Coordinates of C-alpha atoms and ligand atoms in Angstrom, one line a residue:
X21 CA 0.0 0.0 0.0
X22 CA 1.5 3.2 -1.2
X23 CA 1.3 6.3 1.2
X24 CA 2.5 10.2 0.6
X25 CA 5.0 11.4 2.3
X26 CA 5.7 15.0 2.7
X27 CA 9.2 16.4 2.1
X28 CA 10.3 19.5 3.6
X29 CA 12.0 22.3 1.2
X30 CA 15.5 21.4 2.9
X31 CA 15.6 17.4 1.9
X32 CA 13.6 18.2 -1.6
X33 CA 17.1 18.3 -3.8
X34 CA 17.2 14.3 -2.3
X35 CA 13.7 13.8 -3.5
X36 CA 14.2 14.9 -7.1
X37 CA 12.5 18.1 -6.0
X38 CA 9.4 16.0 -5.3
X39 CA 7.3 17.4 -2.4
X40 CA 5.4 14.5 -1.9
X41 CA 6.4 11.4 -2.8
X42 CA 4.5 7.8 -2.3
X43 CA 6.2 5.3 -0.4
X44 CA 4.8 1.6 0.8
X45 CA 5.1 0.0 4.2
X46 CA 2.7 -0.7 6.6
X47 CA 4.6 0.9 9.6
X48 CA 6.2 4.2 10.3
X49 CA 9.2 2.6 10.4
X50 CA 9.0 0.6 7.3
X51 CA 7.8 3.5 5.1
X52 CA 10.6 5.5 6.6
X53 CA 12.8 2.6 5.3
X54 CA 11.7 2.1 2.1
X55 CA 11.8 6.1 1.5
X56 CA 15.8 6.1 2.1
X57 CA 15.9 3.3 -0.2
X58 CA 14.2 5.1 -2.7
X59 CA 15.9 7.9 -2.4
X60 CA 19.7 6.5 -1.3
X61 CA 20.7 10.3 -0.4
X62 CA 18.6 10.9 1.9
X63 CA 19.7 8.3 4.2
X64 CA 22.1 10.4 6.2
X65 CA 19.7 12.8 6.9
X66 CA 17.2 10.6 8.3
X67 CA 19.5 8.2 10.3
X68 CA 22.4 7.9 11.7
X69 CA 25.4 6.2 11.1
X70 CA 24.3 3.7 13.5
X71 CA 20.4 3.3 11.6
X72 CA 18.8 5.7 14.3
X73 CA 16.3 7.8 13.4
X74 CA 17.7 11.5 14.1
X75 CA 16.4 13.3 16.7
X76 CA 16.2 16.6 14.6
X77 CA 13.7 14.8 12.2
X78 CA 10.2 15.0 13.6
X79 CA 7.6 12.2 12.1
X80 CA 4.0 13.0 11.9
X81 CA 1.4 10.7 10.8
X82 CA -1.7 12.7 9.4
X83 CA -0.6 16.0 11.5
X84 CA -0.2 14.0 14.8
X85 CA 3.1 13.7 16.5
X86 CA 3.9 10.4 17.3
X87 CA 7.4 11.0 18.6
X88 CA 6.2 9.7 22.2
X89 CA 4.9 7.1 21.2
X90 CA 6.9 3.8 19.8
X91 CA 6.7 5.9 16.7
X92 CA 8.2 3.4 14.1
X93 CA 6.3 0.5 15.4
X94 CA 3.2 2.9 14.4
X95 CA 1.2 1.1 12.0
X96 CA 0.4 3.3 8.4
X97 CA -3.0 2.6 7.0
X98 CA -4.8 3.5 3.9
X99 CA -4.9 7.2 3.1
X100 CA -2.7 7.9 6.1
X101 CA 0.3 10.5 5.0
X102 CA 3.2 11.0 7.1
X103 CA 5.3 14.3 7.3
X104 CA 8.9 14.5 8.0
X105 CA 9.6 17.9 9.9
X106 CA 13.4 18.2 10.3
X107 CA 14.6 21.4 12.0
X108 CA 15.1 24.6 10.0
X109 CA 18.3 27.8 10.4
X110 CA 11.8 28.0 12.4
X111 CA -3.3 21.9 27.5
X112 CA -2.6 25.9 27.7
X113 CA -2.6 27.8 30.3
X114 CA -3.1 31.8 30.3
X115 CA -0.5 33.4 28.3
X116 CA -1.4 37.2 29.2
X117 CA 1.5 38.6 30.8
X118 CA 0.1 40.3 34.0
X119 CA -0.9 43.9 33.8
X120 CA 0.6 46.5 35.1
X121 CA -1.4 47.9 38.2
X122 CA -2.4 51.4 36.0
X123 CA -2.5 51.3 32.4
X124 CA -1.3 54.8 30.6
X125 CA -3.8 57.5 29.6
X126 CA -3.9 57.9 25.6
X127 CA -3.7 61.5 24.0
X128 CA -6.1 62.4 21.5
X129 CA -3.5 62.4 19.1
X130 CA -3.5 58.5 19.7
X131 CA -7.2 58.2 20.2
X132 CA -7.6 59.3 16.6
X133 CA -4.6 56.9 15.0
X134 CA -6.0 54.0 17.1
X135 CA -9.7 54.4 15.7
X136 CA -9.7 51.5 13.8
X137 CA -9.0 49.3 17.2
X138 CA -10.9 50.8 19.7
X139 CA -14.0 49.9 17.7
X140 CA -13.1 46.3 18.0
X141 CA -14.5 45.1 21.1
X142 CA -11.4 42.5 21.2
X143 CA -9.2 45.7 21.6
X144 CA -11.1 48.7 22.8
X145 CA -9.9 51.3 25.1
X146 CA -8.6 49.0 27.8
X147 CA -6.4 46.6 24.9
X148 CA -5.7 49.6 23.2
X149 CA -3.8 51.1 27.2
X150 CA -2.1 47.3 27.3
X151 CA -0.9 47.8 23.6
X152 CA 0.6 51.1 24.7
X153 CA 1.7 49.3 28.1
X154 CA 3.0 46.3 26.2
X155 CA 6.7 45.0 26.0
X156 CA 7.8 43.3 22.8
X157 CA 12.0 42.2 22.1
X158 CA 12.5 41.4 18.7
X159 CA 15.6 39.2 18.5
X160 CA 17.2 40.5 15.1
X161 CA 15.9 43.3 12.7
X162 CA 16.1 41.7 9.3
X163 CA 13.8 39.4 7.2
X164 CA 11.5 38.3 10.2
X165 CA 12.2 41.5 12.3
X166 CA 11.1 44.1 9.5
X167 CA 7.7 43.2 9.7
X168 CA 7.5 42.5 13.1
X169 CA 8.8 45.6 14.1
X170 CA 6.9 47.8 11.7
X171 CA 3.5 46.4 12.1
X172 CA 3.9 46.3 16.2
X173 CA 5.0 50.1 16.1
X174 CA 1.6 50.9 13.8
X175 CA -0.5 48.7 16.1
X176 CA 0.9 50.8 19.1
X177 CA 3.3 48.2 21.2
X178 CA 4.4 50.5 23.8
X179 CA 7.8 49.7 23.7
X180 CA 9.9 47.3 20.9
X181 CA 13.7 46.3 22.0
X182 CA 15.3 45.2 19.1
X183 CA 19.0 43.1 18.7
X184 CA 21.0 43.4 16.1
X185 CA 24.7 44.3 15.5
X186 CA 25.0 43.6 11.5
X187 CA 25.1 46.4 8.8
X188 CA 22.6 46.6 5.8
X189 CA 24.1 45.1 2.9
X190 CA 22.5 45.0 -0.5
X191 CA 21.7 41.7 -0.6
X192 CA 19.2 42.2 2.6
X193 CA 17.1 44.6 0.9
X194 CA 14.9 41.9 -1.2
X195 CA 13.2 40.7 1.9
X196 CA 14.4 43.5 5.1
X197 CA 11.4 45.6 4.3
X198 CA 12.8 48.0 7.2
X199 CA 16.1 48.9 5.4
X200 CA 15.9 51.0 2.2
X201 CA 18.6 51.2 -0.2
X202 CA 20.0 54.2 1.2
X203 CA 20.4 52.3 4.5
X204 CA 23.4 50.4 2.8
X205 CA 26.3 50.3 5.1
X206 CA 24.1 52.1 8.1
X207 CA 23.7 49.7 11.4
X208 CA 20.5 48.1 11.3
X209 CA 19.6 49.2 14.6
X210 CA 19.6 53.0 13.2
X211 CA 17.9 52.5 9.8
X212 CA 15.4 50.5 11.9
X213 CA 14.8 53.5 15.0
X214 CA 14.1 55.6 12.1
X215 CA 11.4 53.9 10.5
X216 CA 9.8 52.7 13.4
X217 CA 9.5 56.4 14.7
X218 CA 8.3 57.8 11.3
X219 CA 5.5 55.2 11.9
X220 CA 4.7 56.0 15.5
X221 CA 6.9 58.3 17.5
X222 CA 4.9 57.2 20.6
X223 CA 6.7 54.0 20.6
X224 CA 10.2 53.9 22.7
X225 CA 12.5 51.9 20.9
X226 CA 15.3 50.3 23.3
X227 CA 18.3 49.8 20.7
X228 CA 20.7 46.7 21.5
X229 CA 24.0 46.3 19.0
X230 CA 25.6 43.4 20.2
X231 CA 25.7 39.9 19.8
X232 CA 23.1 37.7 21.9
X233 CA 24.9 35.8 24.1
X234 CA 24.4 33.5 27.4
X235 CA 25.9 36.0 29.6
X236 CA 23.4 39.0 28.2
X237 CA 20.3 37.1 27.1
X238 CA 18.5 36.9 30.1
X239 CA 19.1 40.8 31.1
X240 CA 18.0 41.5 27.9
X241 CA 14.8 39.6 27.9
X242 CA 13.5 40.3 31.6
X243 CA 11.9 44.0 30.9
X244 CA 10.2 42.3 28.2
X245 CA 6.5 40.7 27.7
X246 CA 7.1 38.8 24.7
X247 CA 10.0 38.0 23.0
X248 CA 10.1 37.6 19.1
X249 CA 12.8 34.8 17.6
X250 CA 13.5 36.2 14.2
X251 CA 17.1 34.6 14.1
X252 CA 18.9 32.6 11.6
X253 CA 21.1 29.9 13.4
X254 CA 20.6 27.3 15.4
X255 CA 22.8 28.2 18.2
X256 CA 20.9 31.8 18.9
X257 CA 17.7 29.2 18.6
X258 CA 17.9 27.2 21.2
X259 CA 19.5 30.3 23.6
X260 CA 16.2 32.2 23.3
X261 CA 14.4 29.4 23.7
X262 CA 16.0 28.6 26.7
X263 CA 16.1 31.9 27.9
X264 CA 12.2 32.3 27.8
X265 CA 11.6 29.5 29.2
X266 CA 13.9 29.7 32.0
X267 CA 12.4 33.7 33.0
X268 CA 8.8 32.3 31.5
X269 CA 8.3 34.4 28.7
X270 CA 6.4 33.9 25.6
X271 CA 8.7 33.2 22.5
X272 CA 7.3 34.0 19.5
X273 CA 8.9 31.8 16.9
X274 CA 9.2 32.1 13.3
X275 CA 11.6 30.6 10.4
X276 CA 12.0 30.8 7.0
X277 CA 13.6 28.8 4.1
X278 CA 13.1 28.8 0.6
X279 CA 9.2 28.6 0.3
X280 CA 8.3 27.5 3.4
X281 CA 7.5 28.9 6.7
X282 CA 7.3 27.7 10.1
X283 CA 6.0 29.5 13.4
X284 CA 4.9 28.6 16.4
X285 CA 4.4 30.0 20.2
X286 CA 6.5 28.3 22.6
X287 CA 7.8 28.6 26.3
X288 CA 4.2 29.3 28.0
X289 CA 2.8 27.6 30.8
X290 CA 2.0 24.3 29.9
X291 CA 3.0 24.4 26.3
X292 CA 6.0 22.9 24.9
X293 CA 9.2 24.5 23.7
X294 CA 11.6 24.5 20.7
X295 CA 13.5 21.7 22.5
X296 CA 10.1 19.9 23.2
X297 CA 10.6 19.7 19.3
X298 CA 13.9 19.5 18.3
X299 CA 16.1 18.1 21.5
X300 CA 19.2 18.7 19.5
X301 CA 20.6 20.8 16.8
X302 CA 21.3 18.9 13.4
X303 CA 25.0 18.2 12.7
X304 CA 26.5 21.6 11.9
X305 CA 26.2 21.8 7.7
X306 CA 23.7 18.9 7.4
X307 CA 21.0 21.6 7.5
X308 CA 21.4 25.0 5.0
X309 CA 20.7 28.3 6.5
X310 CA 19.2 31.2 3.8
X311 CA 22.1 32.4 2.8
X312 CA 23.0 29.4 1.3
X313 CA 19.7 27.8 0.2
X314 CA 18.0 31.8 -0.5
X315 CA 14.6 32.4 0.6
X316 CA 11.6 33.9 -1.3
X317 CA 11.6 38.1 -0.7
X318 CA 8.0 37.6 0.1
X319 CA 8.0 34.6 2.6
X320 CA 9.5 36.3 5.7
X321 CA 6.8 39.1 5.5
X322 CA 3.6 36.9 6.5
X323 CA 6.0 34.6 8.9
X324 CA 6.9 37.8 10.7
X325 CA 3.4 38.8 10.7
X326 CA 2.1 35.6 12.0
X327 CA 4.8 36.2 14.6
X328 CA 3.7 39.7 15.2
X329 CA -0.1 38.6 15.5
X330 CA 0.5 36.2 18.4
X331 CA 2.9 39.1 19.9
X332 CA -0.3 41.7 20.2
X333 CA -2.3 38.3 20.9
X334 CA -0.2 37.7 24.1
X335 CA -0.5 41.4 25.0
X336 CA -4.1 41.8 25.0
X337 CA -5.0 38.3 26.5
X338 CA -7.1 37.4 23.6
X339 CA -8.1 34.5 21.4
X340 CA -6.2 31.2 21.2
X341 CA -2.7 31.8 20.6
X342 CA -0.4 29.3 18.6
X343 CA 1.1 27.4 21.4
X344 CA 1.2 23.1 21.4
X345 CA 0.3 24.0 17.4
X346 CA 3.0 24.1 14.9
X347 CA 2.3 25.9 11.7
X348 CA 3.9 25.6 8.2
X349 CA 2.8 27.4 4.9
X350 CA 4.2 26.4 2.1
X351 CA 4.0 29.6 -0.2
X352 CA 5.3 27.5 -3.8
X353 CA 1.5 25.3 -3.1
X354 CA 0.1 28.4 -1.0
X355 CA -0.7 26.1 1.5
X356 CA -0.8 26.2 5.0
X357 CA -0.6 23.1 7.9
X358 CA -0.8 22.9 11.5
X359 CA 0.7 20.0 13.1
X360 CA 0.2 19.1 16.9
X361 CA 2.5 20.0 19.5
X362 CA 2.8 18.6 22.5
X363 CA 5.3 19.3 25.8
X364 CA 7.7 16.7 26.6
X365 CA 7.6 15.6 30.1
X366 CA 11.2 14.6 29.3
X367 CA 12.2 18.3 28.1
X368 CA 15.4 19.1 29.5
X369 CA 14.4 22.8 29.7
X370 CA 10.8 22.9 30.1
X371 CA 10.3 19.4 30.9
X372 CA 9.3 17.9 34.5
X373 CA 12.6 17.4 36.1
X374 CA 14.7 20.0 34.0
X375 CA 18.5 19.5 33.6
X376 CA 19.2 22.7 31.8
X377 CA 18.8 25.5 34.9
X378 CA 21.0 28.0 33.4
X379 CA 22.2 28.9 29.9
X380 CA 24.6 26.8 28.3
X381 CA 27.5 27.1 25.2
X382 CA 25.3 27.2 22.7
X383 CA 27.8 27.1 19.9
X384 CA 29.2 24.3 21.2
X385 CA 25.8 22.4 21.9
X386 CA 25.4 22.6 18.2
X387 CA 28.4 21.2 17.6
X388 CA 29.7 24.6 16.2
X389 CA 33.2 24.4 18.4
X390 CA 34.6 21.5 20.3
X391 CA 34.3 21.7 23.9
X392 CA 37.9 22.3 24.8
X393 CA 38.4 25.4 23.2
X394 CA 37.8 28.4 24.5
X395 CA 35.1 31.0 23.7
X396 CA 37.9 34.0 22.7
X397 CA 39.9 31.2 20.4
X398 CA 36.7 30.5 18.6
X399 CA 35.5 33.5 17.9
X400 CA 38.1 34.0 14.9
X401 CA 38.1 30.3 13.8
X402 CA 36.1 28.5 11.9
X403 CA 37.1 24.6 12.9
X404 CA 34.2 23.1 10.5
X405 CA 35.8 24.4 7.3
X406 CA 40.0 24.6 8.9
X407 CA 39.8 21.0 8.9
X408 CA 39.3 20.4 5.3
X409 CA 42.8 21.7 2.9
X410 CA 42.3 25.1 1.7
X411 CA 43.8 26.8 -1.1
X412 CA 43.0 31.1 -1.7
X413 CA 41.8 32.6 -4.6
X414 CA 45.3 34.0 -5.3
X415 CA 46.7 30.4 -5.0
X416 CA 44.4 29.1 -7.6
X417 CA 44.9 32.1 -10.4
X418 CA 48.6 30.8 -10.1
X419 CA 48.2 27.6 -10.9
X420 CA 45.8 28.4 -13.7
X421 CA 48.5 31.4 -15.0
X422 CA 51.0 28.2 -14.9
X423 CA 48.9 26.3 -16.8
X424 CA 49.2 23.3 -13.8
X425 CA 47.0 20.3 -14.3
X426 CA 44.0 20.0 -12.2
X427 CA 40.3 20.6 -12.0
X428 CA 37.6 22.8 -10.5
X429 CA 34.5 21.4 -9.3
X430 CA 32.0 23.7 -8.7
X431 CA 29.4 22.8 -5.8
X432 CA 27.1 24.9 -6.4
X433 CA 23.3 24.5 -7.6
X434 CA 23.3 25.2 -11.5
X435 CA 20.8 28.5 -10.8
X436 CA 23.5 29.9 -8.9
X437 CA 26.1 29.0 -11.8
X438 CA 24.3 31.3 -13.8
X439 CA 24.7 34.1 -11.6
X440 CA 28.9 33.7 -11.9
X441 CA 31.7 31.0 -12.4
X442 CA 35.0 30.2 -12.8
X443 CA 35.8 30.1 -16.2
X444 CA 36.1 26.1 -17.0
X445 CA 35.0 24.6 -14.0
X446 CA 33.0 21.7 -13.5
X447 CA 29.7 21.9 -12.2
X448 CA 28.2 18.6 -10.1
X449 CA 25.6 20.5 -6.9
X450 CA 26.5 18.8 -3.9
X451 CA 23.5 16.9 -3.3
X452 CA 24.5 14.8 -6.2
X453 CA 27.9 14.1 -5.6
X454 CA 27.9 10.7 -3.7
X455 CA 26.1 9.2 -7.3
X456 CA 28.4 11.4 -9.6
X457 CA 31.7 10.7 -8.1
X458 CA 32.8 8.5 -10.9
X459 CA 32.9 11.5 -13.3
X460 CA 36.5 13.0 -11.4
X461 CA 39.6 11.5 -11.3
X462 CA 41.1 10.6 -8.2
X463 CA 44.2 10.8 -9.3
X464 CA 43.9 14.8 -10.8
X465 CA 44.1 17.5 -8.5
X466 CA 41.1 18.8 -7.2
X467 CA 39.9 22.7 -6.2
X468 CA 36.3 22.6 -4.6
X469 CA 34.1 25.7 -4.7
X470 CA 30.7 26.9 -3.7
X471 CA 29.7 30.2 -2.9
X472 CA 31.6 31.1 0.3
X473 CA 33.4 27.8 1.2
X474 CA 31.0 25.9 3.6
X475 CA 29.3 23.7 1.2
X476 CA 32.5 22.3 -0.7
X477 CA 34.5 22.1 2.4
X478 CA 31.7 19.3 3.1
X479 CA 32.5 18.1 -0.3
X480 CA 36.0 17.8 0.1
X481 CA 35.7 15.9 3.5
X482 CA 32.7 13.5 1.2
X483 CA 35.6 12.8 -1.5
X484 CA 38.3 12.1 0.8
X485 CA 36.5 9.9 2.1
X486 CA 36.3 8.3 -1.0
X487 CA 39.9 8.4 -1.7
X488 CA 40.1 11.7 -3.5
X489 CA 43.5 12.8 -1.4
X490 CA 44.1 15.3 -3.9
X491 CA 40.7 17.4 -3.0
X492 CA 41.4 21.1 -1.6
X493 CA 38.8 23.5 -0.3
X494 CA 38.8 27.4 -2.0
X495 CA 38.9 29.0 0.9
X496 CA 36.1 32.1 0.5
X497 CA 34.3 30.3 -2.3
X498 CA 33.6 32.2 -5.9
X499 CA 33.0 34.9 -3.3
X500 CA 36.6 35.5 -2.7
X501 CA 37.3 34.8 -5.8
X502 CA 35.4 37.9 -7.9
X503 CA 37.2 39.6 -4.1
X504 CA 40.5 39.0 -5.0
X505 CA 40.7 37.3 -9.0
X506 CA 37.8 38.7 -11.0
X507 CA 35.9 41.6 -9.5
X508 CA 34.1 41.9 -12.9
X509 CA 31.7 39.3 -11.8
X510 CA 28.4 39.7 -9.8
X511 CA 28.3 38.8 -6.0
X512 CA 25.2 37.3 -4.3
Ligands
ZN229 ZN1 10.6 21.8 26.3

């Protein structure tokens, strides 16, 4: 009996691009098989080395999680489809934060620019004073945070924190609605003040450049009602989580890849957290973030709105917000899911009989530096890619100028080739290495490129595993290169 399957966006170059394919079995466990013998590269994503489910990849069988219970003994039966949810870097109790004592007075100036609520009887006078009362941290101010941000200071969110310590760059500026072009090069934090206050100068905005961290997170978060996760890495993930749950406050979550969205409310009485979800972080690379796997302009806009609506939700201490749900909209099929979500008793952060009292090393928790080295000596290194052979840019013009014999493999996806390449390279996208190996010599030496260096560094450890000794990592990607070799190219 054949059953779908749903693939998330991430494992889809595995699938042939297939978002559902149909699988037999009559278990969870057996269509799970049969699905990574179908499709042989996806194997390492669902299992580990050891034949293990991973513990990053959730299993639903017709929107029901079924992680608690002896999931791959679960029997599949006709019509049933099951959903793989991996991680993406994406019974309740009152979530209304209490009220202050007095709620603030409202000018008339804000009387009139708040019409349209204080007709609502969900919002009237008294929201409208919490609105103005209201706390809201937004944890980043691009793709997610623009929105956020913008529609929160129009609604009339007392006052928005917002972290952030990057610059606008150009390539924000498809998606980072709060940044316009002449922001380029400006803090975020500063473009962002500005347009929040052109909005609604009633709104204090609390400015935070630096880098969230476990020594400042939980300062950072306690004057704060709600806190909004619009980050894009696993490590600052699982910090806010942890941070809300461990001071109690609602997180807001949202992620974004490709097409597809994800958001969810976690860390309130009751309900579960991320880590109720995903326990642990996927292997560092296994997983792309956005700027390697790009994300639709469009797509962060209604996440970040979904996140902002449960934000002013939590605030007023109406409707039913989004906790113990997990929502995903796939914009390419404009089509939107909610999965069930419950809190495990077993949480090491939320759960019954916590472990996790205090924040942790998050970059090393997700593998991102081994645990012997020290915070300061990380910071400059970059130990998943210096473990792979490197050549630069420089190095690899010579040996072309020399006319030496080797060959340059390109990693990249063929839509990205289009945007620039190396002038004779060989193009095989990464996700189809392990079946195209055959096609390079072992015996030739090999330069390895993607776009900045993470995804062929992972192709250079795959090959030498295979016996390619003579594979080298281009340190930078074709990003360094149009730096330093051929600046007539585009960069993206
Ligand atoms: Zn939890």
């Amino acid at each position: 009996m054949a059953h779908k399957v749903h693939i998330p966006t991430p494992l889809r170059s595995y699938t042939d691009q297939h978002d559902i394919v149909e699988v037999d079995g009559t278990t969870v466990g057996e269509v799970l098989a049969n699905l990574a013998t179908k499709y042989g590269d996806l194997r390492r994503h669902l299992y580990t080395e050891e034949g293990k489910l991973r513990s990053f990849v959730n299993v639903y069988l017709n929107d029901d999680d079924i992680r608690y219970l002896q999931k791959e003994q679960t029997p599949v039966r006709d019509g049933d489809a099951l959903s793989i949810i991996p991680s993406v870097a994406g019974g309740v109790g009152t979530a209304t934060p209490t009220p202050p004592v007095e709620l603030p007075a409202l000018s008339s100036e804000e009387i009139q620019r708040y019409n349209r609520h204080l007709i609502m009887p969900e919002v009237g006078m008294d929201g409208q004073r919490k609105l103005k009362a209201g706390s809201v941290l937004c944890i980043g101010a691009g793709g997610l945070g623009s929105p956020v941000a913008l529609y929160l200071a129009a609604a009339g969110v007392g006052r928005i924190g917002l972290v952030d310590f990057d610059v606008v760059d150009h390539s924000n500026l498809q998606r980072q609605i709060i940044h316009g072009t002449p922001d380029v090069g400006r803090p975020k934090l500063q473009s962002a003040k500005e347009k929040i206050q052109a909005i609604n100068p009633h709104v204090r905005v609390d400015l935070h450049e630096t880098q969230l961290s476990s020594t400042n997170a939980l300062a950072l978060f306690e004057p704060y009602d709600v806190i909004v996760d619009g980050t894009d890495n696993f490590p600052t993930r699982y910090l806010v989580n942890d941070a809300c749950v461990l001071l109690g406050k609602p997180n807001a979550y949202g992620s974004i890849f490709r097409f597809e969205g994800q958001a969810s409310v976690f860390a309130v009485k009751g309900g579960p957290c991320y880590r109720c979800l995903y326990p642990e972080p996927p292997p560092p690379g296994l997983v792309p973030s956005c700027a390697e796997g790009g994300v639709l302009g469009v797509l962060p806009g209604l996440v970040g709105l979904v996140q902002a609506t449960e934000a002013i939700k939590l605030v007023l201490g109406v409707g039913e917000p989004l906790v113990g749900r997990f929502l995903i909209y796939d914009a390419l099929r404009m089509r939107f899911r909610e999965l069930k979500l419950r809190r495990d008793p077993e949480c090491p952060v939320c759960g019954d009989h916590p472990t996790v009292k205090a924040l942790i090393d998050y970059e090393q928790f997700c593998g991102l530096r081994p645990a012997a080295m020290p915070a300061a000596a990380a910071a400059s290194a970059t130990p998943t890619r210096s473990e792979v052979p490197e050549v630069t840019a420089e190095d690899v013009k010579a040996k072309l100028d020399r006319g030496d014999d080797f060959v340059i493999l390109d990693v990249r996806e063929p839509h990205e080739v289009q945007i620039c390449r190396i002038e004779g390279s060989v193009v095989i996208p990464l996700g189809q290495l392990p079946k195209r190996m055959d096609e390079l010599d072992r015996n030739r030496d090999l330069v390895i490129h993607c776009r900045s260096g993470a995804r062929s560094a992972q192709a250079v450890t795959l090959l030498q595993r295979q016996g390619f000794d003579k594979a080298v990592n281009l340190k930078g990607g074709i990003l360094a290169w149009i730096d330093k070799v051929d600046p007539s190219q585009p960069k993206y």
